[in-house]
């Protein structure tokens, strides 16, 4: 007989996302929010989307500054550079409400495509949020 707590744990782990899948979900949500903000005339919608954009890339940068031994230095440098570029454009978009959010959407779509193309099943996720 399996203990109820163990059964509950097994149920959760069978349906939980891998690290890479969770990262892909984050980027899908970011893309949706940026697209909505790019189409909206509501400054609050735009501000909220840009705030989330900046926070996500800040987490990615922080995760890749330190070597956790799971990611090559080349990949870490790539993610830090990408995060830096995305955040710089994000700051400009915050300061200029007329700037298009399309470049930020394209960056997020490219990252999402990379996450979806990579071999699945990685429990540790990609270097993005490791």
mmCIF file with all atom_site columns, C-alpha atoms in Angstrom:
data_model
loop_
_atom_site.group_PDB
_atom_site.id
_atom_site.type_symbol
_atom_site.label_atom_id
_atom_site.label_alt_id
_atom_site.label_comp_id
_atom_site.label_asym_id
_atom_site.label_entity_id
_atom_site.label_seq_id
_atom_site.pdbx_PDB_ins_code
_atom_site.Cartn_x
_atom_site.Cartn_y
_atom_site.Cartn_z
_atom_site.occupancy
_atom_site.B_iso_or_equiv
_atom_site.pdbx_formal_charge
_atom_site.auth_seq_id
_atom_site.auth_comp_id
_atom_site.auth_asym_id
_atom_site.auth_atom_id
_atom_site.pdbx_PDB_model_num
ATOM 1   C CA . UNK A 1 1   ? 0.000  0.000  0.000   1.00 0.00 ? 1   UNK A CA 1
ATOM 2   C CA . UNK A 1 2   ? 1.305  3.414  -0.995  1.00 0.00 ? 2   UNK A CA 1
ATOM 3   C CA . UNK A 1 3   ? 1.189  6.158  1.624   1.00 0.00 ? 3   UNK A CA 1
ATOM 4   C CA . UNK A 1 4   ? -1.283 8.933  0.604   1.00 0.00 ? 4   UNK A CA 1
ATOM 5   C CA . UNK A 1 5   ? 1.452  11.586 0.756   1.00 0.00 ? 5   UNK A CA 1
ATOM 6   C CA . UNK A 1 6   ? 3.644  9.572  -1.615  1.00 0.00 ? 6   UNK A CA 1
ATOM 7   C CA . UNK A 1 7   ? 0.715  9.068  -3.984  1.00 0.00 ? 7   UNK A CA 1
ATOM 8   C CA . UNK A 1 8   ? 0.032  12.826 -3.955  1.00 0.00 ? 8   UNK A CA 1
ATOM 9   C CA . UNK A 1 9   ? 3.705  13.538 -4.651  1.00 0.00 ? 9   UNK A CA 1
ATOM 10  C CA . UNK A 1 10  ? 3.744  11.065 -7.570  1.00 0.00 ? 10  UNK A CA 1
ATOM 11  C CA . UNK A 1 11  ? 0.611  12.634 -9.030  1.00 0.00 ? 11  UNK A CA 1
ATOM 12  C CA . UNK A 1 12  ? 2.137  16.110 -8.882  1.00 0.00 ? 12  UNK A CA 1
ATOM 13  C CA . UNK A 1 13  ? 5.480  15.067 -10.359 1.00 0.00 ? 13  UNK A CA 1
ATOM 14  C CA . UNK A 1 14  ? 3.786  13.206 -13.212 1.00 0.00 ? 14  UNK A CA 1
ATOM 15  C CA . UNK A 1 15  ? 1.936  16.340 -14.283 1.00 0.00 ? 15  UNK A CA 1
ATOM 16  C CA . UNK A 1 16  ? 4.506  18.998 -13.409 1.00 0.00 ? 16  UNK A CA 1
ATOM 17  C CA . UNK A 1 17  ? 6.480  20.879 -16.023 1.00 0.00 ? 17  UNK A CA 1
ATOM 18  C CA . UNK A 1 18  ? 10.177 20.435 -16.624 1.00 0.00 ? 18  UNK A CA 1
ATOM 19  C CA . UNK A 1 19  ? 12.367 23.495 -16.208 1.00 0.00 ? 19  UNK A CA 1
ATOM 20  C CA . UNK A 1 20  ? 12.486 24.054 -19.949 1.00 0.00 ? 20  UNK A CA 1
ATOM 21  C CA . UNK A 1 21  ? 8.698  23.724 -20.257 1.00 0.00 ? 21  UNK A CA 1
ATOM 22  C CA . UNK A 1 22  ? 8.187  26.241 -17.458 1.00 0.00 ? 22  UNK A CA 1
ATOM 23  C CA . UNK A 1 23  ? 10.565 28.671 -19.148 1.00 0.00 ? 23  UNK A CA 1
ATOM 24  C CA . UNK A 1 24  ? 8.672  28.266 -22.426 1.00 0.00 ? 24  UNK A CA 1
ATOM 25  C CA . UNK A 1 25  ? 5.406  29.039 -20.625 1.00 0.00 ? 25  UNK A CA 1
ATOM 26  C CA . UNK A 1 26  ? 6.976  32.213 -19.181 1.00 0.00 ? 26  UNK A CA 1
ATOM 27  C CA . UNK A 1 27  ? 8.029  33.373 -22.633 1.00 0.00 ? 27  UNK A CA 1
ATOM 28  C CA . UNK A 1 28  ? 4.633  32.542 -24.168 1.00 0.00 ? 28  UNK A CA 1
ATOM 29  C CA . UNK A 1 29  ? 2.946  34.617 -21.473 1.00 0.00 ? 29  UNK A CA 1
ATOM 30  C CA . UNK A 1 30  ? 5.431  37.459 -22.002 1.00 0.00 ? 30  UNK A CA 1
ATOM 31  C CA . UNK A 1 31  ? 4.823  37.420 -25.759 1.00 0.00 ? 31  UNK A CA 1
ATOM 32  C CA . UNK A 1 32  ? 1.056  37.528 -25.258 1.00 0.00 ? 32  UNK A CA 1
ATOM 33  C CA . UNK A 1 33  ? 1.349  40.408 -22.821 1.00 0.00 ? 33  UNK A CA 1
ATOM 34  C CA . UNK A 1 34  ? 3.744  42.394 -25.020 1.00 0.00 ? 34  UNK A CA 1
ATOM 35  C CA . UNK A 1 35  ? 1.531  41.871 -28.086 1.00 0.00 ? 35  UNK A CA 1
ATOM 36  C CA . UNK A 1 36  ? -1.525 43.065 -26.160 1.00 0.00 ? 36  UNK A CA 1
ATOM 37  C CA . UNK A 1 37  ? 0.402  46.085 -24.884 1.00 0.00 ? 37  UNK A CA 1
ATOM 38  C CA . UNK A 1 38  ? 1.682  46.907 -28.365 1.00 0.00 ? 38  UNK A CA 1
ATOM 39  C CA . UNK A 1 39  ? -1.916 46.967 -29.651 1.00 0.00 ? 39  UNK A CA 1
ATOM 40  C CA . UNK A 1 40  ? -3.394 48.810 -26.667 1.00 0.00 ? 40  UNK A CA 1
ATOM 41  C CA . UNK A 1 41  ? -3.669 52.548 -26.182 1.00 0.00 ? 41  UNK A CA 1
ATOM 42  C CA . UNK A 1 42  ? -3.830 52.008 -22.400 1.00 0.00 ? 42  UNK A CA 1
ATOM 43  C CA . UNK A 1 43  ? -0.590 53.193 -20.801 1.00 0.00 ? 43  UNK A CA 1
ATOM 44  C CA . UNK A 1 44  ? -1.175 50.957 -17.769 1.00 0.00 ? 44  UNK A CA 1
ATOM 45  C CA . UNK A 1 45  ? -1.260 47.845 -19.962 1.00 0.00 ? 45  UNK A CA 1
ATOM 46  C CA . UNK A 1 46  ? 2.007  48.919 -21.591 1.00 0.00 ? 46  UNK A CA 1
ATOM 47  C CA . UNK A 1 47  ? 3.651  49.747 -18.253 1.00 0.00 ? 47  UNK A CA 1
ATOM 48  C CA . UNK A 1 48  ? 2.636  46.419 -16.731 1.00 0.00 ? 48  UNK A CA 1
ATOM 49  C CA . UNK A 1 49  ? 3.958  44.465 -19.741 1.00 0.00 ? 49  UNK A CA 1
ATOM 50  C CA . UNK A 1 50  ? 7.252  46.345 -19.761 1.00 0.00 ? 50  UNK A CA 1
ATOM 51  C CA . UNK A 1 51  ? 7.644  45.894 -16.013 1.00 0.00 ? 51  UNK A CA 1
ATOM 52  C CA . UNK A 1 52  ? 7.205  42.130 -16.345 1.00 0.00 ? 52  UNK A CA 1
ATOM 53  C CA . UNK A 1 53  ? 9.542  42.101 -19.345 1.00 0.00 ? 53  UNK A CA 1
ATOM 54  C CA . UNK A 1 54  ? 12.254 43.871 -17.369 1.00 0.00 ? 54  UNK A CA 1
ATOM 55  C CA . UNK A 1 55  ? 11.821 41.589 -14.333 1.00 0.00 ? 55  UNK A CA 1
ATOM 56  C CA . UNK A 1 56  ? 12.013 38.406 -16.414 1.00 0.00 ? 56  UNK A CA 1
ATOM 57  C CA . UNK A 1 57  ? 15.185 39.493 -18.185 1.00 0.00 ? 57  UNK A CA 1
ATOM 58  C CA . UNK A 1 58  ? 16.673 40.633 -14.891 1.00 0.00 ? 58  UNK A CA 1
ATOM 59  C CA . UNK A 1 59  ? 16.137 37.129 -13.487 1.00 0.00 ? 59  UNK A CA 1
ATOM 60  C CA . UNK A 1 60  ? 17.680 35.595 -16.600 1.00 0.00 ? 60  UNK A CA 1
ATOM 61  C CA . UNK A 1 61  ? 20.705 37.857 -16.324 1.00 0.00 ? 61  UNK A CA 1
ATOM 62  C CA . UNK A 1 62  ? 21.127 37.101 -12.625 1.00 0.00 ? 62  UNK A CA 1
ATOM 63  C CA . UNK A 1 63  ? 20.847 33.344 -13.227 1.00 0.00 ? 63  UNK A CA 1
ATOM 64  C CA . UNK A 1 64  ? 23.551 33.472 -15.870 1.00 0.00 ? 64  UNK A CA 1
ATOM 65  C CA . UNK A 1 65  ? 26.050 35.791 -14.191 1.00 0.00 ? 65  UNK A CA 1
ATOM 66  C CA . UNK A 1 66  ? 27.163 33.053 -11.821 1.00 0.00 ? 66  UNK A CA 1
ATOM 67  C CA . UNK A 1 67  ? 28.495 29.728 -13.053 1.00 0.00 ? 67  UNK A CA 1
ATOM 68  C CA . UNK A 1 68  ? 26.286 26.950 -11.692 1.00 0.00 ? 68  UNK A CA 1
ATOM 69  C CA . UNK A 1 69  ? 28.179 24.308 -13.638 1.00 0.00 ? 69  UNK A CA 1
ATOM 70  C CA . UNK A 1 70  ? 25.152 23.431 -15.792 1.00 0.00 ? 70  UNK A CA 1
ATOM 71  C CA . UNK A 1 71  ? 25.717 25.865 -18.638 1.00 0.00 ? 71  UNK A CA 1
ATOM 72  C CA . UNK A 1 72  ? 28.707 26.559 -20.827 1.00 0.00 ? 72  UNK A CA 1
ATOM 73  C CA . UNK A 1 73  ? 30.355 29.931 -20.479 1.00 0.00 ? 73  UNK A CA 1
ATOM 74  C CA . UNK A 1 74  ? 29.547 30.700 -24.108 1.00 0.00 ? 74  UNK A CA 1
ATOM 75  C CA . UNK A 1 75  ? 25.820 30.127 -23.499 1.00 0.00 ? 75  UNK A CA 1
ATOM 76  C CA . UNK A 1 76  ? 25.894 32.148 -20.289 1.00 0.00 ? 76  UNK A CA 1
ATOM 77  C CA . UNK A 1 77  ? 27.568 35.055 -22.094 1.00 0.00 ? 77  UNK A CA 1
ATOM 78  C CA . UNK A 1 78  ? 24.950 34.849 -24.859 1.00 0.00 ? 78  UNK A CA 1
ATOM 79  C CA . UNK A 1 79  ? 22.065 35.017 -22.384 1.00 0.00 ? 79  UNK A CA 1
ATOM 80  C CA . UNK A 1 80  ? 23.632 37.898 -20.441 1.00 0.00 ? 80  UNK A CA 1
ATOM 81  C CA . UNK A 1 81  ? 24.200 39.834 -23.682 1.00 0.00 ? 81  UNK A CA 1
ATOM 82  C CA . UNK A 1 82  ? 20.660 39.101 -24.874 1.00 0.00 ? 82  UNK A CA 1
ATOM 83  C CA . UNK A 1 83  ? 19.227 40.138 -21.503 1.00 0.00 ? 83  UNK A CA 1
ATOM 84  C CA . UNK A 1 84  ? 21.251 43.355 -21.599 1.00 0.00 ? 84  UNK A CA 1
ATOM 85  C CA . UNK A 1 85  ? 20.004 44.248 -25.078 1.00 0.00 ? 85  UNK A CA 1
ATOM 86  C CA . UNK A 1 86  ? 16.388 43.409 -24.247 1.00 0.00 ? 86  UNK A CA 1
ATOM 87  C CA . UNK A 1 87  ? 16.518 45.452 -21.051 1.00 0.00 ? 87  UNK A CA 1
ATOM 88  C CA . UNK A 1 88  ? 18.131 48.459 -22.754 1.00 0.00 ? 88  UNK A CA 1
ATOM 89  C CA . UNK A 1 89  ? 15.405 48.525 -25.393 1.00 0.00 ? 89  UNK A CA 1
ATOM 90  C CA . UNK A 1 90  ? 12.824 47.974 -22.654 1.00 0.00 ? 90  UNK A CA 1
ATOM 91  C CA . UNK A 1 91  ? 14.063 51.051 -20.781 1.00 0.00 ? 91  UNK A CA 1
ATOM 92  C CA . UNK A 1 92  ? 13.856 53.109 -23.970 1.00 0.00 ? 92  UNK A CA 1
ATOM 93  C CA . UNK A 1 93  ? 10.295 51.838 -24.528 1.00 0.00 ? 93  UNK A CA 1
ATOM 94  C CA . UNK A 1 94  ? 9.382  52.808 -20.966 1.00 0.00 ? 94  UNK A CA 1
ATOM 95  C CA . UNK A 1 95  ? 10.664 56.327 -21.554 1.00 0.00 ? 95  UNK A CA 1
ATOM 96  C CA . UNK A 1 96  ? 9.132  56.681 -25.016 1.00 0.00 ? 96  UNK A CA 1
ATOM 97  C CA . UNK A 1 97  ? 5.505  55.487 -25.114 1.00 0.00 ? 97  UNK A CA 1
ATOM 98  C CA . UNK A 1 98  ? 5.517  55.726 -28.932 1.00 0.00 ? 98  UNK A CA 1
ATOM 99  C CA . UNK A 1 99  ? 8.222  53.059 -29.376 1.00 0.00 ? 99  UNK A CA 1
ATOM 100 C CA . UNK A 1 100 ? 7.103  49.787 -30.863 1.00 0.00 ? 100 UNK A CA 1
ATOM 101 C CA . UNK A 1 101 ? 7.318  46.686 -28.705 1.00 0.00 ? 101 UNK A CA 1
ATOM 102 C CA . UNK A 1 102 ? 7.826  44.474 -31.767 1.00 0.00 ? 102 UNK A CA 1
ATOM 103 C CA . UNK A 1 103 ? 11.617 44.083 -31.202 1.00 0.00 ? 103 UNK A CA 1
ATOM 104 C CA . UNK A 1 104 ? 10.942 42.814 -27.668 1.00 0.00 ? 104 UNK A CA 1
ATOM 105 C CA . UNK A 1 105 ? 8.294  40.435 -28.981 1.00 0.00 ? 105 UNK A CA 1
ATOM 106 C CA . UNK A 1 106 ? 10.724 39.122 -31.610 1.00 0.00 ? 106 UNK A CA 1
ATOM 107 C CA . UNK A 1 107 ? 13.457 38.513 -29.021 1.00 0.00 ? 107 UNK A CA 1
ATOM 108 C CA . UNK A 1 108 ? 11.009 36.597 -26.822 1.00 0.00 ? 108 UNK A CA 1
ATOM 109 C CA . UNK A 1 109 ? 9.773  34.596 -29.838 1.00 0.00 ? 109 UNK A CA 1
ATOM 110 C CA . UNK A 1 110 ? 13.349 33.660 -30.740 1.00 0.00 ? 110 UNK A CA 1
ATOM 111 C CA . UNK A 1 111 ? 14.064 32.481 -27.203 1.00 0.00 ? 111 UNK A CA 1
ATOM 112 C CA . UNK A 1 112 ? 10.789 30.532 -27.170 1.00 0.00 ? 112 UNK A CA 1
ATOM 113 C CA . UNK A 1 113 ? 11.686 28.884 -30.483 1.00 0.00 ? 113 UNK A CA 1
ATOM 114 C CA . UNK A 1 114 ? 15.024 27.845 -29.014 1.00 0.00 ? 114 UNK A CA 1
ATOM 115 C CA . UNK A 1 115 ? 13.350 26.417 -25.927 1.00 0.00 ? 115 UNK A CA 1
ATOM 116 C CA . UNK A 1 116 ? 10.891 24.460 -28.041 1.00 0.00 ? 116 UNK A CA 1
ATOM 117 C CA . UNK A 1 117 ? 13.571 23.109 -30.407 1.00 0.00 ? 117 UNK A CA 1
ATOM 118 C CA . UNK A 1 118 ? 15.900 21.915 -27.658 1.00 0.00 ? 118 UNK A CA 1
ATOM 119 C CA . UNK A 1 119 ? 15.666 18.318 -26.515 1.00 0.00 ? 119 UNK A CA 1
ATOM 120 C CA . UNK A 1 120 ? 12.794 17.911 -24.064 1.00 0.00 ? 120 UNK A CA 1
ATOM 121 C CA . UNK A 1 121 ? 12.734 16.299 -20.677 1.00 0.00 ? 121 UNK A CA 1
ATOM 122 C CA . UNK A 1 122 ? 15.453 18.399 -19.077 1.00 0.00 ? 122 UNK A CA 1
ATOM 123 C CA . UNK A 1 123 ? 14.652 18.636 -15.391 1.00 0.00 ? 123 UNK A CA 1
ATOM 124 C CA . UNK A 1 124 ? 17.146 21.407 -14.906 1.00 0.00 ? 124 UNK A CA 1
ATOM 125 C CA . UNK A 1 125 ? 15.799 23.624 -17.665 1.00 0.00 ? 125 UNK A CA 1
ATOM 126 C CA . UNK A 1 126 ? 17.827 25.794 -19.940 1.00 0.00 ? 126 UNK A CA 1
ATOM 127 C CA . UNK A 1 127 ? 20.530 28.220 -18.996 1.00 0.00 ? 127 UNK A CA 1
ATOM 128 C CA . UNK A 1 128 ? 17.945 30.987 -19.012 1.00 0.00 ? 128 UNK A CA 1
ATOM 129 C CA . UNK A 1 129 ? 16.503 30.440 -15.576 1.00 0.00 ? 129 UNK A CA 1
ATOM 130 C CA . UNK A 1 130 ? 18.880 27.836 -14.177 1.00 0.00 ? 130 UNK A CA 1
#
